[in-house]
Amino acid sequence: MFDCFHYAYAKAMRSPLLTLDELLLQTDVATLPKGSDEWPPSKN
């Protein structure tokens, strides 16, 4: 989920928002289902 923290971080670090994908994934780990090691989830 994108929120104000990520926008403020990008502004402070002078980074384009598109380069924050890894940061977004790191901060969303707690919201992934338990036992889910695969990201992005495969479509079966």
Backbone as JSON Lines, residues from 0, in Angstrom:
{"i":0,"aa":"M","n":[0.85,-1.17,0.0],"ca":[0.0,0.0,0.0],"c":[0.9,1.24,0.0]}
{"i":1,"aa":"F","n":[0.54,2.18,-0.84],"ca":[1.29,3.43,-0.9],"c":[0.68,4.41,0.09]}
{"i":2,"aa":"D","n":[1.52,5.06,0.85],"ca":[1.0,6.03,1.81],"c":[1.9,7.26,1.85]}
{"i":3,"aa":"C","n":[1.58,8.19,2.72],"ca":[2.31,9.45,2.81],"c":[3.77,9.24,3.19]}
{"i":4,"aa":"F","n":[4.07,8.21,3.98],"ca":[5.46,7.95,4.37],"c":[6.33,7.74,3.14]}
{"i":5,"aa":"H","n":[5.86,6.93,2.19],"ca":[6.65,6.63,1.01],"c":[6.85,7.87,0.14]}
{"i":6,"aa":"Y","n":[5.82,8.7,0.05],"ca":[5.94,9.94,-0.71],"c":[6.95,10.87,-0.04]}
{"i":7,"aa":"A","n":[6.86,11.02,1.29],"ca":[7.78,11.89,2.02],"c":[9.21,11.36,1.94]}
{"i":8,"aa":"Y","n":[9.38,10.04,2.02],"ca":[10.71,9.43,1.91],"c":[11.31,9.73,0.54]}
{"i":9,"aa":"A","n":[10.52,9.58,-0.5],"ca":[11.0,9.85,-1.85],"c":[11.42,11.31,-2.0]}
{"i":10,"aa":"K","n":[10.63,12.21,-1.45],"ca":[10.96,13.63,-1.53],"c":[12.25,13.93,-0.76]}
{"i":11,"aa":"A","n":[12.39,13.37,0.43],"ca":[13.56,13.63,1.26],"c":[14.83,13.04,0.64]}
{"i":12,"aa":"M","n":[14.71,11.87,0.01],"ca":[15.87,11.21,-0.59],"c":[16.08,11.63,-2.04]}
{"i":13,"aa":"R","n":[15.18,12.49,-2.53],"ca":[15.23,12.95,-3.92],"c":[15.26,11.76,-4.89]}
{"i":14,"aa":"S","n":[14.42,10.78,-4.59],"ca":[14.3,9.58,-5.42],"c":[12.98,9.64,-6.18]}
{"i":15,"aa":"P","n":[13.0,9.17,-7.43],"ca":[11.71,9.06,-8.14],"c":[10.82,8.04,-7.42]}
{"i":16,"aa":"L","n":[9.55,8.27,-7.41],"ca":[8.63,7.36,-6.72],"c":[8.69,5.95,-7.29]}
{"i":17,"aa":"L","n":[8.98,5.8,-8.57],"ca":[8.99,4.48,-9.19],"c":[10.11,3.59,-8.68]}
{"i":18,"aa":"T","n":[11.14,4.17,-8.05],"ca":[12.26,3.36,-7.55],"c":[11.98,2.82,-6.15]}
{"i":19,"aa":"L","n":[10.82,3.11,-5.59],"ca":[10.51,2.7,-4.23],"c":[9.81,1.34,-4.15]}
{"i":20,"aa":"D","n":[9.72,0.61,-5.27],"ca":[9.04,-0.68,-5.24],"c":[9.6,-1.61,-4.18]}
{"i":21,"aa":"E","n":[10.92,-1.69,-4.06],"ca":[11.55,-2.58,-3.08],"c":[11.19,-2.14,-1.66]}
{"i":22,"aa":"L","n":[11.21,-0.84,-1.4],"ca":[10.82,-0.33,-0.08],"c":[9.37,-0.67,0.22]}
{"i":23,"aa":"L","n":[8.5,-0.53,-0.77],"ca":[7.09,-0.86,-0.56],"c":[6.91,-2.33,-0.22]}
{"i":24,"aa":"L","n":[7.64,-3.2,-0.91],"ca":[7.53,-4.64,-0.63],"c":[8.05,-4.96,0.77]}
{"i":25,"aa":"Q","n":[9.14,-4.32,1.18],"ca":[9.7,-4.58,2.51],"c":[8.72,-4.17,3.6]}
{"i":26,"aa":"T","n":[8.04,-3.07,3.42],"ca":[7.13,-2.59,4.47],"c":[5.79,-3.3,4.43]}
{"i":27,"aa":"D","n":[5.47,-4.02,3.36],"ca":[4.21,-4.75,3.25],"c":[4.34,-6.21,3.63]}
{"i":28,"aa":"V","n":[5.52,-6.66,4.02],"ca":[5.75,-8.07,4.33],"c":[4.78,-8.56,5.41]}
{"i":29,"aa":"A","n":[4.51,-7.74,6.39],"ca":[3.63,-8.16,7.49],"c":[2.2,-8.4,7.02]}
{"i":30,"aa":"T","n":[1.82,-7.88,5.86],"ca":[0.46,-8.05,5.37],"c":[0.31,-9.25,4.44]}
{"i":31,"aa":"L","n":[1.43,-9.9,4.08],"ca":[1.36,-11.08,3.22],"c":[0.82,-12.26,4.02]}
{"i":32,"aa":"P","n":[0.13,-13.18,3.35],"ca":[-0.38,-14.37,4.05],"c":[0.77,-15.2,4.62]}
{"i":33,"aa":"K","n":[0.55,-15.83,5.77],"ca":[1.58,-16.67,6.39],"c":[1.96,-17.8,5.44]}
{"i":34,"aa":"G","n":[3.27,-18.05,5.37],"ca":[3.77,-19.12,4.52],"c":[3.92,-18.71,3.07]}
{"i":35,"aa":"S","n":[3.62,-17.47,2.76],"ca":[3.74,-17.0,1.39],"c":[5.15,-16.47,1.16]}
{"i":36,"aa":"D","n":[5.98,-17.28,0.52],"ca":[7.36,-16.88,0.23],"c":[7.47,-16.26,-1.15]}
{"i":37,"aa":"E","n":[6.46,-16.42,-1.95],"ca":[6.53,-16.02,-3.34],"c":[5.89,-14.65,-3.54]}
{"i":38,"aa":"W","n":[6.64,-13.73,-4.12],"ca":[6.09,-12.42,-4.46],"c":[6.64,-11.99,-5.78]}
{"i":39,"aa":"P","n":[5.85,-11.61,-6.72],"ca":[4.39,-11.59,-6.67],"c":[3.82,-12.99,-6.75]}
{"i":40,"aa":"P","n":[2.61,-13.2,-6.25],"ca":[2.02,-14.53,-6.28],"c":[1.81,-15.0,-7.71]}
{"i":41,"aa":"S","n":[2.05,-16.27,-7.95],"ca":[1.85,-16.81,-9.3],"c":[0.37,-17.02,-9.55]}
{"i":42,"aa":"K","n":[-0.01,-16.91,-10.8],"ca":[-1.41,-17.13,-11.19],"c":[-1.54,-18.56,-11.67]}
{"i":43,"aa":"N","n":[-2.21,-19.39,-10.91],"ca":[-2.4,-20.8,-11.29],"c":[-3.76,-21.02,-11.88]}
